[in-house]
Amino acid sequence: MLEWKVNVRETIPYVPGEQPQEGNIIKLNTNENPYPPAPKVASMAEQMDTDKFRLYPDPDVGMLTDKLAEYHGVNSNQVFVGVGSDDVLAMAFLTFFNSDKPILFPDITYSFYKVWAGLFKIPYSNPSLNRDFTINIQDYMVPNGGIVITNPNAPTSLYEPLSSIEDIVKANPCSVVIVDEAYIDFGGESALSLIEKYDNVLVVRTFSKSRSMAGMRIGYAVGNEELINALKSVKLSYNSYTMNMPSIILGTESVEDEQYFQSTLAKIVNTRENVKEQLEAIGFSVLESATNFLFATHERVSAESIFNDLRKKGIYVRYFKTPRIDNYIRITIGTDEEMAIFMEEITKLVK
């Protein structure tokens, strides 16, 4: 072995959903929003002064930070903006999880958590979800170095009551509890109300799902000022200019357009409930969803075969070959037209 290879950090990387490049497909595998960003985003994109792109962006992301603070009714010093929620979460892992005690997150949840824990050499433990895929909050009442809860959860789509989240936060005053709310706009009550009551809770959000801006890579965290200052210190020690100027400008415009935001959410939720009913009518068991996707298993036909057969027809859903969920498919909600084609094809497969 070459000597330099001894010091290479080895990791098992996160595997994102497939991004097919061919045309004429129906892409229901990565939980993107099927509708375009807000009209104000498109309008501002046409007006942007590209001469400013020769300058470094604001390292404090002040314009977007202030707008998000106003939107959520908090102070600007309680908001941290990053390059997608993955960047924010990675910074949070690096900042807050430095104990010898293991951090805790469920055995079935966003799989990037294990990757960051491995990359940053953070010990971790994965309490098993209940048989119905809900959290047993008693599993989080043990000594730990931090806690991460995705709510609503991915890939299961289930929402845990805010009272359960608060019980976990309250029982762990010595640990930072991260609540990953990538899907909260599609259903459920946010944990943002806990921020003023507890100094150890950090709520993380993204523009990738509900705001139709996955390609712009915008995420943020809201917490008390001390937590946010700690995050900023780590960010500035790593890379001060992480958020590009177009994302700052266009992200701000997205927050301005509340009416459009609410209208697209309503369309997705309505389509979600209609498709859930249709799937159940052809033999699927579908978990209650508070997200922009459905998690479903069929009574007779295997999830893997459904996944492969749909793919041959140019319809992409997500399949996880993972214990306990290897007979489920995750179906992102598309437009009504896309979901009609999806239902037509999947009905043929399970007859």
Tab-separated table of C-alpha atoms in Angstrom:
chain	number	residue	atom	x	y	z
A	1	MET	CA	0.000	0.000	0.000
A	2	LEU	CA	1.243	3.490	-0.809
A	3	GLU	CA	2.082	5.321	2.410
A	4	TRP	CA	-0.289	8.242	1.797
A	5	LYS	CA	-3.269	5.874	1.599
A	6	VAL	CA	-2.867	5.018	5.282
A	7	ASN	CA	-4.049	8.522	6.205
A	8	VAL	CA	-7.012	8.767	3.837
A	9	ARG	CA	-10.299	9.164	5.702
A	10	GLU	CA	-12.613	6.334	4.689
A	11	THR	CA	-16.363	6.861	4.773
A	12	ILE	CA	-19.500	5.181	3.511
A	13	PRO	CA	-21.166	8.021	1.596
A	14	TYR	CA	-24.822	8.956	1.519
A	15	VAL	CA	-26.582	7.688	-1.603
A	16	PRO	CA	-29.043	10.313	-2.925
A	17	GLY	CA	-32.060	9.500	-5.028
A	18	GLU	CA	-31.356	8.809	-8.668
A	19	GLN	CA	-31.315	11.867	-10.927
A	20	PRO	CA	-32.205	10.489	-14.383
A	21	GLN	CA	-31.114	12.686	-17.274
A	22	GLU	CA	-33.324	11.360	-20.046
A	23	GLY	CA	-36.508	13.174	-21.009
A	24	ASN	CA	-40.124	11.958	-20.874
A	25	ILE	CA	-39.964	10.570	-17.373
A	26	ILE	CA	-42.068	11.018	-14.264
A	27	LYS	CA	-39.718	11.727	-11.383
A	28	LEU	CA	-41.286	10.791	-8.043
A	29	ASN	CA	-38.159	9.682	-6.198
A	30	THR	CA	-36.475	12.714	-4.601
A	31	ASN	CA	-39.299	14.656	-2.904
A	32	GLU	CA	-38.893	17.738	-5.054
A	33	ASN	CA	-41.826	20.091	-5.493
A	34	PRO	CA	-43.620	19.576	-8.840
A	35	TYR	CA	-44.529	23.260	-9.110
A	36	PRO	CA	-42.187	26.121	-10.058
A	37	PRO	CA	-40.818	28.585	-7.496
A	38	ALA	CA	-42.879	31.652	-6.618
A	39	PRO	CA	-43.502	34.170	-9.426
A	40	LYS	CA	-41.523	36.771	-7.469
A	41	VAL	CA	-38.495	34.471	-7.736
A	42	ALA	CA	-38.776	34.279	-11.520
A	43	SER	CA	-39.290	38.027	-11.783
A	44	MET	CA	-36.255	38.820	-9.635
A	45	ALA	CA	-34.106	36.317	-11.562
A	46	GLU	CA	-34.693	38.380	-14.696
A	47	GLN	CA	-33.807	41.635	-12.924
A	48	MET	CA	-30.620	40.607	-11.098
A	49	ASP	CA	-27.556	42.725	-11.738
A	50	THR	CA	-25.021	40.130	-12.870
A	51	ASP	CA	-22.178	42.625	-12.516
A	52	LYS	CA	-22.477	42.091	-8.763
A	53	PHE	CA	-21.545	38.435	-9.217
A	54	ARG	CA	-17.875	39.463	-9.391
A	55	LEU	CA	-18.148	40.390	-5.703
A	56	TYR	CA	-18.142	38.030	-2.747
A	57	PRO	CA	-21.583	37.433	-1.251
A	58	ASP	CA	-22.496	38.614	2.242
A	59	PRO	CA	-20.957	36.041	4.629
A	60	ASP	CA	-23.708	36.801	7.168
A	61	VAL	CA	-26.446	36.260	4.546
A	62	GLY	CA	-28.082	39.305	6.120
A	63	MET	CA	-30.863	39.907	3.576
A	64	LEU	CA	-32.234	36.369	3.779
A	65	THR	CA	-31.552	35.980	7.499
A	66	ASP	CA	-33.523	39.121	8.287
A	67	LYS	CA	-36.417	38.045	6.083
A	68	LEU	CA	-36.590	34.596	7.692
A	69	ALA	CA	-36.436	36.133	11.166
A	70	GLU	CA	-39.334	38.432	10.274
A	71	TYR	CA	-41.295	35.536	8.787
A	72	HIS	CA	-40.948	33.386	11.911
A	73	GLY	CA	-41.261	36.215	14.423
A	74	VAL	CA	-37.775	35.822	15.906
A	75	ASN	CA	-34.641	37.971	16.055
A	76	SER	CA	-32.097	37.810	13.247
A	77	ASN	CA	-29.498	36.543	15.718
A	78	GLN	CA	-31.657	33.431	16.138
A	79	VAL	CA	-31.342	32.368	12.477
A	80	PHE	CA	-28.480	30.553	10.725
A	81	VAL	CA	-28.545	30.118	6.935
A	82	GLY	CA	-26.625	27.428	5.068
A	83	VAL	CA	-26.288	25.778	1.665
A	84	GLY	CA	-29.285	23.491	1.937
A	85	SER	CA	-30.399	21.879	5.173
A	86	ASP	CA	-27.699	19.226	4.667
A	87	ASP	CA	-25.052	21.923	5.123
A	88	VAL	CA	-26.861	23.268	8.184
A	89	LEU	CA	-27.200	19.805	9.709
A	90	ALA	CA	-23.563	18.934	9.019
A	91	MET	CA	-22.483	22.173	10.719
A	92	ALA	CA	-24.755	21.355	13.650
A	93	PHE	CA	-23.253	17.859	14.012
A	94	LEU	CA	-19.759	19.340	13.916
A	95	THR	CA	-20.648	22.103	16.368
A	96	PHE	CA	-22.755	20.425	19.022
A	97	PHE	CA	-21.922	16.718	19.048
A	98	ASN	CA	-18.512	16.538	20.713
A	99	SER	CA	-19.303	14.280	23.659
A	100	ASP	CA	-18.013	10.772	24.331
A	101	LYS	CA	-21.644	9.773	24.805
A	102	PRO	CA	-23.525	8.569	21.720
A	103	ILE	CA	-25.945	10.818	19.908
A	104	LEU	CA	-29.392	9.315	19.358
A	105	PHE	CA	-31.550	9.140	16.239
A	106	PRO	CA	-34.031	6.464	15.074
A	107	ASP	CA	-33.037	3.340	13.190
A	108	ILE	CA	-35.324	4.386	10.325
A	109	THR	CA	-34.825	8.029	9.411
A	110	TYR	CA	-32.768	10.258	7.115
A	111	SER	CA	-29.734	8.112	6.305
A	112	PHE	CA	-27.316	11.051	6.072
A	113	TYR	CA	-27.173	11.207	9.892
A	114	LYS	CA	-25.074	8.029	10.032
A	115	VAL	CA	-22.766	9.411	7.355
A	116	TRP	CA	-22.064	12.634	9.270
A	117	ALA	CA	-21.593	10.711	12.504
A	118	GLY	CA	-19.058	8.474	10.790
A	119	LEU	CA	-17.311	11.345	9.010
A	120	PHE	CA	-16.926	13.405	12.195
A	121	LYS	CA	-16.224	10.338	14.364
A	122	ILE	CA	-19.273	10.919	16.553
A	123	PRO	CA	-20.509	7.873	18.497
A	124	TYR	CA	-24.172	7.160	17.867
A	125	SER	CA	-27.005	4.803	18.760
A	126	ASN	CA	-30.185	4.086	16.807
A	127	PRO	CA	-33.219	3.310	18.984
A	128	SER	CA	-35.683	1.210	17.012
A	129	LEU	CA	-38.953	2.741	15.960
A	130	ASN	CA	-42.057	0.931	17.171
A	131	ARG	CA	-43.672	-1.615	14.885
A	132	ASP	CA	-45.954	1.125	13.565
A	133	PHE	CA	-42.864	3.296	12.859
A	134	THR	CA	-43.591	5.761	15.658
A	135	ILE	CA	-40.976	6.883	18.186
A	136	ASN	CA	-40.768	5.402	21.667
A	137	ILE	CA	-39.866	8.558	23.573
A	138	GLN	CA	-38.523	6.521	26.501
A	139	ASP	CA	-35.613	5.512	24.248
A	140	TYR	CA	-34.503	9.158	24.377
A	141	MET	CA	-34.577	9.434	28.163
A	142	VAL	CA	-31.086	7.972	28.560
A	143	PRO	CA	-27.630	9.601	28.783
A	144	ASN	CA	-26.600	10.894	25.363
A	145	GLY	CA	-24.423	13.372	23.521
A	146	GLY	CA	-27.270	14.859	21.489
A	147	ILE	CA	-30.498	13.931	19.716
A	148	VAL	CA	-31.767	14.285	16.151
A	149	ILE	CA	-35.432	13.806	15.293
A	150	THR	CA	-36.823	14.252	11.787
A	151	ASN	CA	-40.423	15.358	12.127
A	152	PRO	CA	-42.311	14.497	9.985
A	153	ASN	CA	-40.000	11.563	9.506
A	154	ALA	CA	-38.413	10.412	6.278
A	155	PRO	CA	-38.896	7.969	4.691
A	156	THR	CA	-41.923	6.912	6.780
A	157	SER	CA	-43.888	10.205	6.325
A	158	LEU	CA	-45.194	10.063	9.910
A	159	TYR	CA	-45.562	13.082	12.199
A	160	GLU	CA	-44.885	12.873	15.935
A	161	PRO	CA	-47.063	15.114	18.136
A	162	LEU	CA	-45.318	18.252	19.344
A	163	SER	CA	-45.958	17.113	22.913
A	164	SER	CA	-43.689	14.102	22.320
A	165	ILE	CA	-40.941	16.301	20.913
A	166	GLU	CA	-41.245	18.618	23.910
A	167	ASP	CA	-41.016	15.691	26.317
A	168	ILE	CA	-37.715	14.682	24.683
A	169	VAL	CA	-36.358	18.240	24.781
A	170	LYS	CA	-37.417	18.737	28.390
A	171	ALA	CA	-35.829	15.452	29.510
A	172	ASN	CA	-32.460	16.307	27.943
A	173	PRO	CA	-31.414	19.769	29.197
A	174	CYS	CA	-27.724	18.884	28.816
A	175	SER	CA	-28.037	17.875	25.144
A	176	VAL	CA	-28.794	19.782	21.981
A	177	VAL	CA	-31.942	18.384	20.373
A	178	ILE	CA	-32.130	18.972	16.615
A	179	VAL	CA	-35.587	18.813	15.063
A	180	ASP	CA	-35.237	18.390	11.305
A	181	GLU	CA	-38.407	19.880	9.810
A	182	ALA	CA	-37.746	19.419	6.096
A	183	TYR	CA	-41.406	18.454	5.562
A	184	ILE	CA	-43.265	20.341	8.292
A	185	ASP	CA	-45.009	22.713	5.853
A	186	PHE	CA	-47.032	19.772	4.513
A	187	GLY	CA	-48.532	18.824	7.875
A	188	GLY	CA	-48.124	18.989	11.637
A	189	GLU	CA	-47.203	21.617	14.201
A	190	SER	CA	-43.688	23.042	14.128
A	191	ALA	CA	-41.293	22.834	17.069
A	192	LEU	CA	-40.423	26.511	16.579
A	193	SER	CA	-42.650	27.346	19.538
A	194	LEU	CA	-40.234	25.441	21.801
A	195	ILE	CA	-37.318	27.760	21.062
A	196	GLU	CA	-38.416	30.412	23.535
A	197	LYS	CA	-39.062	27.815	26.259
A	198	TYR	CA	-35.875	25.736	25.955
A	199	ASP	CA	-32.322	26.779	25.155
A	200	ASN	CA	-31.267	23.357	23.809
A	201	VAL	CA	-33.540	22.967	20.775
A	202	LEU	CA	-32.519	23.735	17.191
A	203	VAL	CA	-35.105	23.613	14.398
A	204	VAL	CA	-33.790	23.025	10.860
A	205	ARG	CA	-35.737	23.877	7.682
A	206	THR	CA	-35.167	23.752	3.923
A	207	PHE	CA	-36.313	25.544	0.764
A	208	SER	CA	-35.904	22.326	-1.240
A	209	LYS	CA	-39.342	20.820	-0.629
A	210	SER	CA	-42.174	23.245	0.060
A	211	ARG	CA	-40.546	26.269	-1.619
A	212	SER	CA	-39.615	24.527	-4.902
A	213	MET	CA	-35.970	25.614	-4.716
A	214	ALA	CA	-33.957	22.395	-4.351
A	215	GLY	CA	-31.593	23.615	-7.072
A	216	MET	CA	-30.731	26.805	-5.183
A	217	ARG	CA	-29.549	24.952	-2.029
A	218	ILE	CA	-31.019	26.987	0.814
A	219	GLY	CA	-31.464	25.725	4.362
A	220	TYR	CA	-31.598	27.351	7.751
A	221	ALA	CA	-31.775	26.761	11.476
A	222	VAL	CA	-33.655	28.638	14.177
A	223	GLY	CA	-32.636	28.506	17.833
A	224	ASN	CA	-31.499	30.632	20.728
A	225	GLU	CA	-28.751	33.161	20.108
A	226	GLU	CA	-26.042	31.125	21.816
A	227	LEU	CA	-26.658	28.081	19.611
A	228	ILE	CA	-26.696	30.219	16.473
A	229	ASN	CA	-23.471	32.013	17.431
A	230	ALA	CA	-21.787	28.642	17.929
A	231	LEU	CA	-22.908	27.541	14.460
A	232	LYS	CA	-21.653	30.763	12.905
A	233	SER	CA	-18.259	30.339	14.555
A	234	VAL	CA	-17.840	26.869	13.082
A	235	LYS	CA	-19.023	28.022	9.658
A	236	LEU	CA	-16.608	30.968	9.610
A	237	SER	CA	-13.811	28.621	10.654
A	238	TYR	CA	-14.605	26.357	7.713
A	239	ASN	CA	-15.796	28.518	4.800
A	240	SER	CA	-17.038	32.070	5.232
A	241	TYR	CA	-18.630	32.499	1.780
A	242	THR	CA	-20.885	29.455	1.559
A	243	MET	CA	-24.159	30.976	0.291
A	244	ASN	CA	-24.009	32.341	-3.253
A	245	MET	CA	-25.499	35.732	-4.104
A	246	PRO	CA	-28.333	34.516	-6.397
A	247	SER	CA	-29.560	32.123	-3.703
A	248	ILE	CA	-29.603	34.911	-1.112
A	249	ILE	CA	-31.588	37.240	-3.394
A	250	LEU	CA	-34.001	34.668	-4.804
A	251	GLY	CA	-34.540	32.971	-1.453
A	252	THR	CA	-35.606	36.298	0.013
A	253	GLU	CA	-38.135	36.763	-2.785
A	254	SER	CA	-39.564	33.304	-2.141
A	255	VAL	CA	-40.353	34.195	1.466
A	256	GLU	CA	-42.095	37.348	0.258
A	257	ASP	CA	-44.658	35.405	-1.803
A	258	GLU	CA	-46.785	33.812	0.932
A	259	GLN	CA	-49.973	33.480	-1.118
A	260	TYR	CA	-48.284	31.412	-3.809
A	261	PHE	CA	-46.506	29.333	-1.155
A	262	GLN	CA	-49.756	28.410	0.574
A	263	SER	CA	-51.539	27.655	-2.700
A	264	THR	CA	-48.915	25.127	-3.856
A	265	LEU	CA	-48.893	23.467	-0.426
A	266	ALA	CA	-52.653	23.052	-0.615
A	267	LYS	CA	-52.435	21.513	-4.094
A	268	ILE	CA	-49.827	18.972	-3.004
A	269	VAL	CA	-51.730	17.985	0.138
A	270	ASN	CA	-54.954	17.558	-1.840
A	271	THR	CA	-53.219	15.399	-4.456
A	272	ARG	CA	-51.503	13.389	-1.711
A	273	GLU	CA	-54.790	12.483	-0.049
A	274	ASN	CA	-56.436	11.556	-3.353
A	275	VAL	CA	-53.540	9.295	-4.375
A	276	LYS	CA	-53.453	7.669	-0.929
A	277	GLU	CA	-57.117	6.740	-1.303
A	278	GLN	CA	-56.548	5.365	-4.803
A	279	LEU	CA	-53.558	3.267	-3.700
A	280	GLU	CA	-55.500	1.772	-0.809
A	281	ALA	CA	-58.273	0.811	-3.234
A	282	ILE	CA	-55.836	-1.421	-5.180
A	283	GLY	CA	-54.377	-3.251	-2.197
A	284	PHE	CA	-51.735	-0.912	-0.780
A	285	SER	CA	-51.281	-0.098	2.889
A	286	VAL	CA	-50.243	3.546	3.055
A	287	LEU	CA	-48.931	5.283	6.165
A	288	GLU	CA	-50.584	8.536	7.207
A	289	SER	CA	-48.484	11.259	5.608
A	290	ALA	CA	-47.652	14.753	6.835
A	291	THR	CA	-45.152	15.206	4.000
A	292	ASN	CA	-45.063	15.610	0.212
A	293	PHE	CA	-44.695	11.858	-0.286
A	294	LEU	CA	-46.389	8.557	0.535
A	295	PHE	CA	-44.837	5.424	2.036
A	296	ALA	CA	-46.667	2.345	0.825
A	297	THR	CA	-46.526	-1.450	0.750
A	298	HIS	CA	-48.686	-3.817	-1.280
A	299	GLU	CA	-50.466	-6.856	0.128
A	300	ARG	CA	-49.237	-9.203	-2.652
A	301	VAL	CA	-46.627	-7.614	-4.922
A	302	SER	CA	-43.119	-6.873	-3.653
A	303	ALA	CA	-41.908	-3.303	-3.450
A	304	GLU	CA	-38.709	-4.134	-5.312
A	305	SER	CA	-40.564	-5.532	-8.303
A	306	ILE	CA	-42.926	-2.539	-8.367
A	307	PHE	CA	-39.920	-0.198	-8.233
A	308	ASN	CA	-38.146	-1.984	-11.092
A	309	ASP	CA	-41.233	-2.307	-13.287
A	310	LEU	CA	-42.169	1.352	-12.852
A	311	ARG	CA	-38.620	2.354	-13.704
A	312	LYS	CA	-38.861	0.481	-17.001
A	313	LYS	CA	-41.864	2.631	-17.812
A	314	GLY	CA	-39.996	5.848	-17.043
A	315	ILE	CA	-41.593	6.368	-13.627
A	316	TYR	CA	-39.084	6.775	-10.800
A	317	VAL	CA	-40.024	6.149	-7.164
A	318	ARG	CA	-37.671	5.472	-4.231
A	319	TYR	CA	-36.902	1.996	-2.913
A	320	PHE	CA	-34.791	1.306	0.162
A	321	LYS	CA	-33.297	-2.172	0.373
A	322	THR	CA	-33.069	-1.824	4.128
A	323	PRO	CA	-34.322	-4.081	6.946
A	324	ARG	CA	-37.892	-3.406	8.102
A	325	ILE	CA	-38.746	-1.148	5.144
A	326	ASP	CA	-37.584	-3.251	2.191
A	327	ASN	CA	-41.155	-3.939	1.122
A	328	TYR	CA	-42.136	-0.270	0.927
A	329	ILE	CA	-41.842	2.285	-1.837
A	330	ARG	CA	-41.677	6.023	-1.280
A	331	ILE	CA	-43.717	8.039	-3.751
A	332	THR	CA	-43.168	11.770	-4.138
A	333	ILE	CA	-46.339	13.687	-4.934
A	334	GLY	CA	-46.213	15.159	-8.431
A	335	THR	CA	-48.777	17.131	-10.379
A	336	ASP	CA	-52.276	15.711	-10.816
A	337	GLU	CA	-51.370	14.817	-14.400
A	338	GLU	CA	-48.212	12.958	-13.327
A	339	MET	CA	-50.029	11.113	-10.551
A	340	ALA	CA	-52.806	10.041	-12.932
A	341	ILE	CA	-50.214	8.370	-15.187
A	342	PHE	CA	-48.507	6.860	-12.148
A	343	MET	CA	-51.795	5.402	-10.884
A	344	GLU	CA	-52.634	3.988	-14.310
A	345	GLU	CA	-49.296	2.162	-14.527
A	346	ILE	CA	-49.068	0.966	-10.946
A	347	THR	CA	-52.621	-0.402	-11.133
A	348	LYS	CA	-51.554	-2.590	-14.055
A	349	LEU	CA	-48.597	-3.896	-12.059
A	350	VAL	CA	-50.566	-5.083	-9.040
A	351	LYS	CA	-53.590	-6.616	-10.775
